[in-house]
Structures are given as C-alpha cells and as structure tokens.
CSV table of C-alpha atoms in Angstrom, one decimal:
chain,number,residue,atom,x,y,z
C,1,UNK,CA,-94.3,82.0,86.9
C,2,UNK,CA,-95.0,81.9,83.1
C,3,UNK,CA,-98.4,83.0,81.8
C,4,UNK,CA,-100.4,79.8,80.9
C,5,UNK,CA,-101.8,81.5,77.8
C,6,UNK,CA,-98.3,81.5,76.4
C,7,UNK,CA,-97.7,77.8,77.2
C,8,UNK,CA,-97.6,75.3,74.4
C,9,UNK,CA,-101.0,74.2,73.0
C,10,UNK,CA,-102.1,70.7,74.1
C,11,UNK,CA,-105.2,68.7,73.3
C,12,UNK,CA,-107.2,66.1,75.1
C,13,UNK,CA,-110.7,64.6,74.8
C,14,UNK,CA,-113.2,66.4,77.0
C,15,UNK,CA,-114.3,64.8,80.2
C,16,UNK,CA,-117.5,65.3,82.2
C,17,UNK,CA,-115.7,67.6,84.6
C,18,UNK,CA,-114.8,69.9,81.7
C,19,UNK,CA,-118.5,70.6,80.8
C,20,UNK,CA,-118.8,73.9,82.7
C,21,UNK,CA,-115.6,75.4,81.2
C,22,UNK,CA,-116.6,74.1,77.7
C,23,UNK,CA,-120.1,75.5,77.9
C,24,UNK,CA,-118.8,78.9,79.1
C,25,UNK,CA,-116.2,79.1,76.3
C,26,UNK,CA,-118.6,78.1,73.6
C,27,UNK,CA,-121.3,80.6,74.7
C,28,UNK,CA,-118.6,83.3,75.1
C,29,UNK,CA,-117.3,82.7,71.6
C,30,UNK,CA,-120.7,82.4,69.8
C,31,UNK,CA,-123.2,84.6,71.6
C,32,UNK,CA,-123.5,87.9,73.5
C,33,UNK,CA,-121.3,90.9,73.8
C,34,UNK,CA,-118.1,88.9,74.7
C,35,UNK,CA,-118.4,87.1,71.3
C,36,UNK,CA,-117.9,90.5,69.5
C,37,UNK,CA,-114.3,90.5,70.6
C,38,UNK,CA,-113.7,87.8,68.0
C,39,UNK,CA,-114.7,87.5,64.3
C,40,UNK,CA,-116.4,84.1,64.3
C,41,UNK,CA,-119.4,84.9,66.4
C,42,UNK,CA,-123.1,84.6,65.6
C,43,UNK,CA,-124.1,87.3,68.2
C,44,UNK,CA,-125.7,89.5,65.6
C,45,UNK,CA,-127.7,86.6,64.1
C,46,UNK,CA,-128.9,84.4,66.9
C,47,UNK,CA,-129.8,85.3,70.6
C,48,UNK,CA,-130.5,81.8,71.9
C,49,UNK,CA,-127.8,79.7,73.5
C,50,UNK,CA,-125.4,77.9,71.2
C,51,UNK,CA,-125.4,74.7,73.2
C,52,UNK,CA,-126.3,73.3,76.6
C,53,UNK,CA,-124.5,71.3,79.3
C,54,UNK,CA,-126.8,68.4,78.5
C,55,UNK,CA,-125.8,68.5,74.8
C,56,UNK,CA,-122.1,68.6,75.7
C,57,UNK,CA,-122.6,65.6,78.2
C,58,UNK,CA,-124.2,63.6,75.4
C,59,UNK,CA,-121.4,64.4,73.0
C,60,UNK,CA,-118.8,63.3,75.6
C,61,UNK,CA,-120.7,60.1,76.4
C,62,UNK,CA,-121.2,59.1,72.7
C,63,UNK,CA,-118.7,56.6,71.2
C,64,UNK,CA,-119.4,58.2,67.8
C,65,UNK,CA,-118.5,61.7,69.0
C,66,UNK,CA,-115.5,63.5,70.5
C,67,UNK,CA,-115.3,66.9,72.1
C,68,UNK,CA,-111.7,67.9,72.1
C,69,UNK,CA,-110.4,70.6,74.3
C,70,UNK,CA,-107.4,72.8,73.4
C,71,UNK,CA,-105.4,73.9,76.4
C,72,UNK,CA,-102.6,76.3,77.2
C,73,UNK,CA,-101.4,75.3,80.6
C,74,UNK,CA,-104.6,75.0,82.7
C,75,UNK,CA,-106.6,77.5,80.5
C,76,UNK,CA,-109.1,76.1,78.0
C,77,UNK,CA,-108.6,78.3,74.9
C,78,UNK,CA,-110.6,76.3,72.3
C,79,UNK,CA,-112.5,73.2,71.4
C,80,UNK,CA,-114.0,71.2,68.6
C,81,UNK,CA,-116.6,68.5,68.1
C,82,UNK,CA,-116.0,65.5,65.8
C,83,UNK,CA,-118.7,63.0,64.9
C,84,UNK,CA,-118.6,59.8,62.9
C,85,UNK,CA,-120.9,60.3,59.9
C,86,UNK,CA,-120.2,57.1,57.9
C,87,UNK,CA,-117.6,54.4,57.7
C,88,UNK,CA,-115.2,56.9,56.1
C,89,UNK,CA,-116.6,60.3,56.9
C,90,UNK,CA,-116.7,62.6,59.9
C,91,UNK,CA,-118.5,65.9,60.8
C,92,UNK,CA,-116.7,68.9,62.4
C,93,UNK,CA,-118.7,71.3,64.5
C,94,UNK,CA,-118.3,73.8,67.3
C,95,UNK,CA,-114.8,74.8,66.3
C,96,UNK,CA,-114.3,77.4,69.1
C,97,UNK,CA,-111.5,79.8,70.0
C,98,UNK,CA,-111.7,82.1,73.0
C,99,UNK,CA,-112.7,85.5,71.4
C,100,UNK,CA,-109.9,87.3,73.0
C,101,UNK,CA,-107.4,85.0,71.3
C,102,UNK,CA,-108.9,84.8,67.8
C,103,UNK,CA,-106.6,85.7,64.9
C,104,UNK,CA,-103.5,84.2,66.5
C,105,UNK,CA,-103.5,80.8,64.7
C,106,UNK,CA,-105.3,78.8,67.3
C,107,UNK,CA,-108.2,78.0,65.0
C,108,UNK,CA,-105.8,76.6,62.4
C,109,UNK,CA,-104.0,74.4,65.0
C,110,UNK,CA,-107.3,73.1,66.3
C,111,UNK,CA,-108.6,72.4,62.8
C,112,UNK,CA,-105.4,70.5,61.9
C,113,UNK,CA,-105.6,68.5,65.1
C,114,UNK,CA,-109.3,67.7,64.5
C,115,UNK,CA,-108.7,66.5,60.9
C,116,UNK,CA,-105.9,64.2,62.1
C,117,UNK,CA,-108.1,62.9,64.9
C,118,UNK,CA,-111.0,62.2,62.6
C,119,UNK,CA,-108.7,60.0,60.5
C,120,UNK,CA,-107.2,58.3,63.5
C,121,UNK,CA,-110.4,57.8,65.6
C,122,UNK,CA,-113.0,57.2,62.9
C,123,UNK,CA,-111.0,56.2,59.8
C,124,UNK,CA,-112.4,59.3,58.1
C,125,UNK,CA,-111.3,60.2,54.6
C,126,UNK,CA,-113.7,63.1,54.3
C,127,UNK,CA,-114.8,65.8,56.7
C,128,UNK,CA,-118.0,67.8,56.4
C,129,UNK,CA,-119.2,70.9,58.3
C,130,UNK,CA,-122.2,73.2,58.2
C,131,UNK,CA,-121.6,76.9,58.1
C,132,UNK,CA,-124.3,79.6,58.4
C,133,UNK,CA,-124.8,80.8,54.8
C,134,UNK,CA,-124.5,84.5,55.6
C,135,UNK,CA,-121.1,84.0,57.2
C,136,UNK,CA,-119.1,84.8,54.1
C,137,UNK,CA,-115.8,85.6,56.0
C,138,UNK,CA,-116.0,82.2,57.8
C,139,UNK,CA,-116.8,80.3,54.6
C,140,UNK,CA,-113.8,82.0,53.0
C,141,UNK,CA,-111.6,80.9,56.0
C,142,UNK,CA,-112.6,77.3,55.5
C,143,UNK,CA,-112.2,77.5,51.7
C,144,UNK,CA,-108.6,78.6,52.2
C,145,UNK,CA,-108.1,75.5,54.3
C,146,UNK,CA,-109.3,73.1,51.6
C,147,UNK,CA,-113.0,72.9,52.3
C,148,UNK,CA,-115.3,73.3,49.3
C,149,UNK,CA,-119.0,74.2,49.2
C,150,UNK,CA,-121.0,71.2,48.1
C,151,UNK,CA,-124.1,73.1,47.0
C,152,UNK,CA,-126.1,71.3,49.7
C,153,UNK,CA,-128.0,73.5,52.1
C,154,UNK,CA,-129.5,72.5,55.5
C,155,UNK,CA,-132.2,74.3,57.5
C,156,UNK,CA,-131.2,76.3,60.6
C,157,UNK,CA,-132.6,74.6,63.7
C,158,UNK,CA,-134.3,77.7,65.0
C,159,UNK,CA,-137.1,79.7,63.4
C,160,UNK,CA,-135.7,83.2,62.9
C,161,UNK,CA,-136.8,86.3,61.0
C,162,UNK,CA,-135.1,86.5,58.6
C,163,UNK,CA,-134.5,82.8,58.3
C,164,UNK,CA,-131.0,81.3,58.3
C,165,UNK,CA,-129.7,78.2,56.6
C,166,UNK,CA,-126.4,76.3,56.6
C,167,UNK,CA,-124.2,75.6,53.6
C,168,UNK,CA,-122.5,72.2,53.7
C,169,UNK,CA,-118.7,72.2,53.1
C,170,UNK,CA,-116.5,69.1,52.5
C,171,UNK,CA,-112.8,68.3,52.5
C,172,UNK,CA,-111.0,65.2,51.5
C,173,UNK,CA,-108.5,64.3,54.2
C-alpha cells in the first residue's frame, strides 16, 4: 500500500470532527519542541497555546470564516484560516504545515489554494495577514510570494517580555 504522505494533496473545508486533528497539528507546528523541526514556529517566542478547540469550532461555524484542511490521503498535513474582512478583502491566518514536512512546497500549495478560495468564497481582491514582527525569515517568505508590508502594526494579544507586535502584510489578488 502506498504511503499516504506521498499521495496527491487535496483540500476541503474543515468540519467539526476535524477539530482534534487540526488543534494537534497547529500546536505541533507553532509551539513546543515538535515545532522546532520546522522553520515557521514561534516556540522560542511564545509558550501559551496557539489556539483552542473552542476557537477552531467558532471558525468552522462562522459564515465569514473558513478553516481549510490540506490532506495527503487520510493524513492532515496542513491548514489555513480565511476570514472575510470587507466586501472585497480577506484575512489569511494560521497557515500551518506539519513541521516534519516543511520546506517541501506544501506551504506554497496551501497559500495558492487559500488565495483562490478567498476570491471564490468572499469575492476578495486583496488579502491581508499579520506576521510577528521579529519573524524576518517568515516576512521574507511572504514578500517573495507577493505580499508587501503596509507599515501598519498591531499589538500581540498576549503581554510578553519583551513585548511582541504584528506587522500587517497585504497582497492584491
């Protein structure tokens, strides 16, 4: 039998039954020792959980949000959140790739799918995202994919020492 991690990549909107797998994937990719396998983690910056099952359930239930799972066979290998921001704008967040699979082009595939879905689902002509300002490598990744820094900054939701903030990035779709 073929290894499911080498199956073609497929996408579908997340369902309530996917919440445990989504939550585990997001936490594994952003926090803790397992996150250090990849390059997109925040494990050295933030110790608190990245999300919760309740937050994911709210995203899945909202008509203005989509959590999209990226699958290889039966294995959840990535996900992304899309949110309607305005009549012609969308927000992209929680772009996640399993840390053991980062650097193989999955992030690019998920990002392209998310951009197409933002246009199709929300009529988006622009996409915004918030990136932790000290994540220079990640900011450079998104710049190479057409996102530009807007100069706008947003506060990080948790009080940390030293404090963190987000830089807002935007792309015309």
